[in-house]
Short mmCIF file of C-alpha atoms in Angstrom, two decimals:
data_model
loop_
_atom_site.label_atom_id
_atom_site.label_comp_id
_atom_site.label_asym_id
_atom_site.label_seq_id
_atom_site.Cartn_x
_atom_site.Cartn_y
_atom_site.Cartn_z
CA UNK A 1 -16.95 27.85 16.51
CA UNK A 2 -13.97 25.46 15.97
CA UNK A 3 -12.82 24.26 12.90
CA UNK A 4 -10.64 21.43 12.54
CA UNK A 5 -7.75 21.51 9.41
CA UNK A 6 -5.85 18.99 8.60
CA UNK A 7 -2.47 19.13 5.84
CA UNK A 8 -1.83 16.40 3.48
CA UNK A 9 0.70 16.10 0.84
CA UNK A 10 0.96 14.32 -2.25
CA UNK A 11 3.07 12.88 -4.93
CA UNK A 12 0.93 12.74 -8.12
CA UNK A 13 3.51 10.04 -9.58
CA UNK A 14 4.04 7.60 -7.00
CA UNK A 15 0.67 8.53 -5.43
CA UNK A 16 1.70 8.77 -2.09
CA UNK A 17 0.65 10.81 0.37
CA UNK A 18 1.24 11.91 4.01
CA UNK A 19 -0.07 14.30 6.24
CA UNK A 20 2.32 18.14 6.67
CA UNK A 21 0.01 19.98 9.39
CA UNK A 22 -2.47 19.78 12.00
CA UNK A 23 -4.28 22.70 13.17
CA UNK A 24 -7.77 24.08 15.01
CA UNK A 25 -8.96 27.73 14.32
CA UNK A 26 -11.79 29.37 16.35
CA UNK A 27 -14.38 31.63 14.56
CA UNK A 28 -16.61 34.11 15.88
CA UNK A 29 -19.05 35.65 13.81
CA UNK A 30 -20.00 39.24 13.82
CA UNK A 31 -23.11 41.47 12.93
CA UNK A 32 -22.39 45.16 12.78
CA UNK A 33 -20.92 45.74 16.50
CA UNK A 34 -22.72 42.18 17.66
CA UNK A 35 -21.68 38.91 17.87
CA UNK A 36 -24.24 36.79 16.19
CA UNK A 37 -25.72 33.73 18.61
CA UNK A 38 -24.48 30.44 16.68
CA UNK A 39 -27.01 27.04 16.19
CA UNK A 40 -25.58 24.10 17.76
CA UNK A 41 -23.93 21.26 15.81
CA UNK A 42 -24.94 17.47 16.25
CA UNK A 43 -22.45 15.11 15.61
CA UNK A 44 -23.49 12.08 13.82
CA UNK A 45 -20.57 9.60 14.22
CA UNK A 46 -18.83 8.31 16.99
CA UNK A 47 -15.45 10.21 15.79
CA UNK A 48 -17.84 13.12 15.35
CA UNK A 49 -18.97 13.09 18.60
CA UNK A 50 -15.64 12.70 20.36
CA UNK A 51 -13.85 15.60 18.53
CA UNK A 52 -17.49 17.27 19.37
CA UNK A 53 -16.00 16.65 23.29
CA UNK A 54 -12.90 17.41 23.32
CA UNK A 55 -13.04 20.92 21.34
CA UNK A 56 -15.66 21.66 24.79
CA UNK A 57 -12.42 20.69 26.48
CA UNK A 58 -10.00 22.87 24.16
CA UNK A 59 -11.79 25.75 24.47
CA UNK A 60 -12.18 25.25 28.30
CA UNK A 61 -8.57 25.50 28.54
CA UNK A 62 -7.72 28.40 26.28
CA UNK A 63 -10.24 30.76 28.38
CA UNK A 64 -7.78 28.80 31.09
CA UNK A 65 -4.83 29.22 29.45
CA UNK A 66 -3.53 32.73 31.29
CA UNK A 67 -4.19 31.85 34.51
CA UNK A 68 -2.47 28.04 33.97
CA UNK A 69 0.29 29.56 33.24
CA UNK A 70 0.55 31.94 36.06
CA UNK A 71 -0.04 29.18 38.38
CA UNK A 72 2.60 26.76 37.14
CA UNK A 73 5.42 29.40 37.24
CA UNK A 74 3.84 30.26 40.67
CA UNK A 75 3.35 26.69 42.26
CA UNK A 76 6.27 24.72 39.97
CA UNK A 77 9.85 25.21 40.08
CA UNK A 78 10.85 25.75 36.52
CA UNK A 79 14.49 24.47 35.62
CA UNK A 80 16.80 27.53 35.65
CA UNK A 81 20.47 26.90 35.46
CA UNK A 82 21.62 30.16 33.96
CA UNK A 83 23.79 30.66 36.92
CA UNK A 84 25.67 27.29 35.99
CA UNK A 85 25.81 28.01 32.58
CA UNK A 86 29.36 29.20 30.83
CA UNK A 87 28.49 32.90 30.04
CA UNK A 88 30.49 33.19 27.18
CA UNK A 89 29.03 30.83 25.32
CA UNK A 90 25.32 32.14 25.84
CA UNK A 91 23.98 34.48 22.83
CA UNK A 92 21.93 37.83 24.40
CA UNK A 93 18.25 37.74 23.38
CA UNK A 94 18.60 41.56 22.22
CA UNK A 95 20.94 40.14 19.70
CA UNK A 96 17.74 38.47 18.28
CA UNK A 97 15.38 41.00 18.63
CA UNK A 98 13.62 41.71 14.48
CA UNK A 99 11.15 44.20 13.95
CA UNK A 100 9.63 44.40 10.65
CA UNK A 101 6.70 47.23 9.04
CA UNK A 102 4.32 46.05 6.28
CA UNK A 103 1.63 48.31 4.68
CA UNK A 104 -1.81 46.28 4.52
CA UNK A 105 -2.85 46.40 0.58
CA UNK A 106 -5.93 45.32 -1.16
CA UNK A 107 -4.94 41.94 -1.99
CA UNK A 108 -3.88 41.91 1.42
CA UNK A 109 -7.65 41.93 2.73
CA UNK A 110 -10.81 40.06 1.68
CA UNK A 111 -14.31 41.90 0.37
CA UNK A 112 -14.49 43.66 3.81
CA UNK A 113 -11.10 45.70 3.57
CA UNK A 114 -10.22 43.22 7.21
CA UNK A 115 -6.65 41.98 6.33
CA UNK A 116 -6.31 38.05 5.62
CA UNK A 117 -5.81 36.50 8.83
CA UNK A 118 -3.09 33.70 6.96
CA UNK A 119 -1.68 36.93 5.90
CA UNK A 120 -0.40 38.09 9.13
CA UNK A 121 0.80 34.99 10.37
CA UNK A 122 2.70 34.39 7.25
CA UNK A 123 4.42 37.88 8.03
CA UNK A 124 5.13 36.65 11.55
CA UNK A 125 6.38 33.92 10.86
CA UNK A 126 9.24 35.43 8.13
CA UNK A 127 9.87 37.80 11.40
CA UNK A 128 10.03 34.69 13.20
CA UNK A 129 12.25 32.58 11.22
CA UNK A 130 15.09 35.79 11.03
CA UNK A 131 15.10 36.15 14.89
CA UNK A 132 15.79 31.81 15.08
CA UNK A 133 18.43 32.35 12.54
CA UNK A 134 20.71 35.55 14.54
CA UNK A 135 20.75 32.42 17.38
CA UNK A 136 21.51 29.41 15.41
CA UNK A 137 23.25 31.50 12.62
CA UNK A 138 21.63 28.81 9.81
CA UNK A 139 18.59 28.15 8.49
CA UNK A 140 15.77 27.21 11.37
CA UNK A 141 12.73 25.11 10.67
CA UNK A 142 9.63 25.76 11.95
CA UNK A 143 8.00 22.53 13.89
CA UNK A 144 5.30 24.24 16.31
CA UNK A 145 2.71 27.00 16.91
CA UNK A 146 1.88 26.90 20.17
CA UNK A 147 -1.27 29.61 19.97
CA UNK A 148 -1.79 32.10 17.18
CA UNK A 149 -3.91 34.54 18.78
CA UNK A 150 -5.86 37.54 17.00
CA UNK A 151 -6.71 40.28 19.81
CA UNK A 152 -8.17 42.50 17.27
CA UNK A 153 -8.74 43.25 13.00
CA UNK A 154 -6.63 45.27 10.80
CA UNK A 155 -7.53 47.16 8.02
CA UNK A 156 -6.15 47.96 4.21
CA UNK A 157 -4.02 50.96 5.38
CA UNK A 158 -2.68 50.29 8.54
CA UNK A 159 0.77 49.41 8.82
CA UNK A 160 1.65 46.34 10.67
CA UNK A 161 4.32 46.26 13.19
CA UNK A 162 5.80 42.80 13.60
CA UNK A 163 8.29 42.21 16.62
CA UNK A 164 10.05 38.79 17.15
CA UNK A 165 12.76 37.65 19.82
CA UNK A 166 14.02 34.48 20.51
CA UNK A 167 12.18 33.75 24.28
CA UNK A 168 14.48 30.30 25.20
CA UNK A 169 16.44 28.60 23.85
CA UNK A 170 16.67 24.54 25.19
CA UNK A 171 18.99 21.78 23.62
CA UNK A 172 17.51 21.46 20.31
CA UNK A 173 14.91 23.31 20.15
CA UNK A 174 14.00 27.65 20.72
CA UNK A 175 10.64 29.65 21.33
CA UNK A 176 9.96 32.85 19.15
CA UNK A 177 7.74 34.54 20.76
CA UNK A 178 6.03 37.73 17.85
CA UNK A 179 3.87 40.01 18.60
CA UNK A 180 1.77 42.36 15.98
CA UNK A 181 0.83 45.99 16.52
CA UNK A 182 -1.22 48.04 13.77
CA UNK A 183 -1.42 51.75 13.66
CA UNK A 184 -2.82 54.51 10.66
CA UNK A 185 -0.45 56.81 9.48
CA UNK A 186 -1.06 60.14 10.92
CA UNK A 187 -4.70 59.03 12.12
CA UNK A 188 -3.66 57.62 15.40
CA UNK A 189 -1.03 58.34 18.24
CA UNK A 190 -1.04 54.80 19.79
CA UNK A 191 -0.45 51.34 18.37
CA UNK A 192 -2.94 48.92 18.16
CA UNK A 193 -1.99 44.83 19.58
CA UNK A 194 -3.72 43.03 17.17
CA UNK A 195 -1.67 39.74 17.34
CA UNK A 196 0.65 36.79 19.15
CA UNK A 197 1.79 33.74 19.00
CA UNK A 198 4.64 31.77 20.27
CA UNK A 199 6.90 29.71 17.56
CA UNK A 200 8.83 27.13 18.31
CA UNK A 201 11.91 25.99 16.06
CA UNK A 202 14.60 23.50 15.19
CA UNK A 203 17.74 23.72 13.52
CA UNK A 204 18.18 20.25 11.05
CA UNK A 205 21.57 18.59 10.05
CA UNK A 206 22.15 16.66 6.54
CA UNK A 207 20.75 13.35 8.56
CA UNK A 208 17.53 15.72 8.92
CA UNK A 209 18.54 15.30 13.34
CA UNK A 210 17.67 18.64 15.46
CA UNK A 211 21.52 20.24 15.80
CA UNK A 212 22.37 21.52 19.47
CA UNK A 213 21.68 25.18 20.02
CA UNK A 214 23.67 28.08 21.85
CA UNK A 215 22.55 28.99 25.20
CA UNK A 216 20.27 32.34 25.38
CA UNK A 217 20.80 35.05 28.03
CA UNK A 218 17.57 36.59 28.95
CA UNK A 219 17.43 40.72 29.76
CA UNK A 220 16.82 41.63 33.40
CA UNK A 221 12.94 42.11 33.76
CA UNK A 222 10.58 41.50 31.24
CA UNK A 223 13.46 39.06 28.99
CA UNK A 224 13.46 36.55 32.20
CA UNK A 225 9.37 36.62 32.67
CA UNK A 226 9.60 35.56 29.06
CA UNK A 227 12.14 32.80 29.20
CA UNK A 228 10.39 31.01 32.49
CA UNK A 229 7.20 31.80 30.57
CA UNK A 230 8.82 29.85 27.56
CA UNK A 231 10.13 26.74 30.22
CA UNK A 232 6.36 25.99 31.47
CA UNK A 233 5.04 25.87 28.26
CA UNK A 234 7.87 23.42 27.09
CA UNK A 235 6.81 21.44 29.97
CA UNK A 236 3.50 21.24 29.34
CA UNK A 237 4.18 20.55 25.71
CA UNK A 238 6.57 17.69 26.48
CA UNK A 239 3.92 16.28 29.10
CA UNK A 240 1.03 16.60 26.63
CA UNK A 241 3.26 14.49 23.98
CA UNK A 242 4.27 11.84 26.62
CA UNK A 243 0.79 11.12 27.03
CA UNK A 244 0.08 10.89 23.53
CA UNK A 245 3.33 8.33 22.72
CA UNK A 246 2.12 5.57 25.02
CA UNK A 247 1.06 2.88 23.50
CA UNK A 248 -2.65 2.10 23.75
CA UNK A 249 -1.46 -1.52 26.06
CA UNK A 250 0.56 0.74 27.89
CA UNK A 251 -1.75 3.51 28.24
CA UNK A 252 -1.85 4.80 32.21
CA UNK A 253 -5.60 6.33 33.12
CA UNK A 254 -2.89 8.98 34.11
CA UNK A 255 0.80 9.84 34.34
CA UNK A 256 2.26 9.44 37.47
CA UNK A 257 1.99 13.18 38.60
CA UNK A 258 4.28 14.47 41.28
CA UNK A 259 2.31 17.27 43.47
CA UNK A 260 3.99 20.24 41.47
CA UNK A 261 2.35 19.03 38.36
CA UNK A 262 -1.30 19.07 39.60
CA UNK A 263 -1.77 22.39 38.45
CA UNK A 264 -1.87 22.32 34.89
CA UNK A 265 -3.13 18.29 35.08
CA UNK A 266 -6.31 19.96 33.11
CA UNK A 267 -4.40 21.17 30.41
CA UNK A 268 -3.48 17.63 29.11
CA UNK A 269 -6.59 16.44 29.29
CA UNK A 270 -7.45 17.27 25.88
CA UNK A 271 -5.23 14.62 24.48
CA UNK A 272 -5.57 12.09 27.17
CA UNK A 273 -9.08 11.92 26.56
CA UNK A 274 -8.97 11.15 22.78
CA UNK A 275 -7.19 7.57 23.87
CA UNK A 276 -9.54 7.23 26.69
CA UNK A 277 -12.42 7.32 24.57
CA UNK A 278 -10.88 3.93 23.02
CA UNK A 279 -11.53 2.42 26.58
CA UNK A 280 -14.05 0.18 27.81
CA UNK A 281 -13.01 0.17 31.67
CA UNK A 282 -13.02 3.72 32.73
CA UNK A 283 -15.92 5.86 33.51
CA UNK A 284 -16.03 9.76 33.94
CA UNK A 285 -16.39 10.39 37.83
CA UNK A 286 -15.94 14.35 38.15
CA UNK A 287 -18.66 16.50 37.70
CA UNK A 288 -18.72 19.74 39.16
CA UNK A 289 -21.95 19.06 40.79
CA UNK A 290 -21.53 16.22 42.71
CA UNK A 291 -20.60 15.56 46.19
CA UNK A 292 -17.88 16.51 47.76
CA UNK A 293 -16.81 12.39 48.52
CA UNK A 294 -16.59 12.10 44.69
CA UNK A 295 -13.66 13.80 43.65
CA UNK A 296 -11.46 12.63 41.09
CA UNK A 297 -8.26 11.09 41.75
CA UNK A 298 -5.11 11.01 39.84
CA UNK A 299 -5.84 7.55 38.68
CA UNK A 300 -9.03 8.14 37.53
CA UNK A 301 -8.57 10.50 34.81
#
């Protein structure tokens, strides 16, 4: 199941309020070793039954997301100037490398000894916000979360290892990329990946503007995988957010897609189709279905 949270602030003397943090957190629900078949929702109101859409389309594209990835890096040509680039002024990603150990407790964990899910990702993201700070040397703010995904439960116990590096670094902005791993002390000879997520950060000056960031160099091998990884999903986030700036007059059925883009066209979808549902003149002409002669083109999503 998906559940929808949304963050709002507020100032109990002037009364105002605004919203912090937007978020969507999928649930499964267990049974001893079972997963336990879930009743269907109905959604009521028309809001209802858009958000009721688009979290069919959400979840559609996180069983996706792997594979989207692998394609764009495949198929696109992801912007890498590190040849260009004045060596001396780029800051190695080993330099940024944190790794962290926390003992699960009891008030770590709720009534089934299963540590706090908010728990861990609190603990990631102080790893995190240390490996931002050996870049930018100052204190980094924390603006996204691209995916915080649990691979697997921890128990009171265990002892949590929490990695962070510093993945890419672009003009004013950086990806943390944090992994988890849990292991029992002297039960088990192999860690356990229980977590990851990918963080991105800013660094803010007194006018509260993103400051410009050092240059990261990458280790051979598995440190380059992760920076390109880090480029395609800055360019899908920066695609995703163009389509949600236009303005609703404004509003293309689609953006104006070159052909190396057509691979990951699905994966914006999701937001595309929350202003789309605000239209009167457009009409859903892809099924997977139907004939051949009806395929959807660019302009028609």
């Amino acid at each position: 199941m998906e559940v929808g949270i949304q963050v709002a602030s507020e100032d109990l003397c002037s009364e105002k309020q605004w919203n912090v943090c937007k978020a969507f957190a999928t649930f499964v629900a267990h049974r001893e070793l079972s997963k336990v078949k879930l009743k269907q929702t109905t959604p009521q109101t028309e809001e209802e039954k858009t958000e009721h859409s688009v979290a069919a389309e959400r979840r559609r594209m996180r069983l996706l997301y792997a594979d989207t990835i692998k394609d764009l890096l495949a198929n696109c040509v992801i912007q890498d100037d590190l040849e260009s680039r004045d060596c001396s002024c780029m800051v190695p990603a080993e330099r940024t490398r944190v790794e962290s150990v926390e003992l699960v407790l009891p008030p770590h964990a709720n009534h089934q000894g299963n540590t706090f899910g908010g728990q861990i990702m609190a603990w990631m993201e102080n790893v995190a916000t240390i490996a931002a700070s050996r870049l930018c040397r100052a204190h980094p703010t924390l603006k996204t979360i691209e995916m915080f995904h649990f691979r697997g439960p921890s128990q009171v116990g265990d002892r949590l290892v929490l990695k962070a590096i510093v993945n890419n670094a672009f003009k004013h902005s950086m990806e943390v990329g944090v992994c988890v791993e849990a292991y029992r002390q002297g039960a088990e000879t192999q860690r356990r990946h229980i977590n990851s997520a990918f963080m991105t950060f800013v660094v803010l000056d007194a006018d509260d503007q993103p400051r410009t960031l050092p240059w990261i160099r990458p280790q051979p091998g598995d440190g380059e995988r992760r920076y390109r990884e880090a480029s395609a999903r800055k360019k899908i986030r920066l695609d995703r957010k163009y389509i949600v700036s236009c303005k609703q007059t404004e509003m293309p059925i689609s953006v104006p897609w070159d052909p190396s883009n057509q691979v990951y066209l699905s994966y914006n979808n999701v937001s595309s189709l929350k202003m789309l549902v605000t239209k009167d003149n457009w009409v859903l002409s892809s099924e997977i279905n139907q004939d051949l002669d009806e395929t959807v083109k660019p302009t028609q999503l």
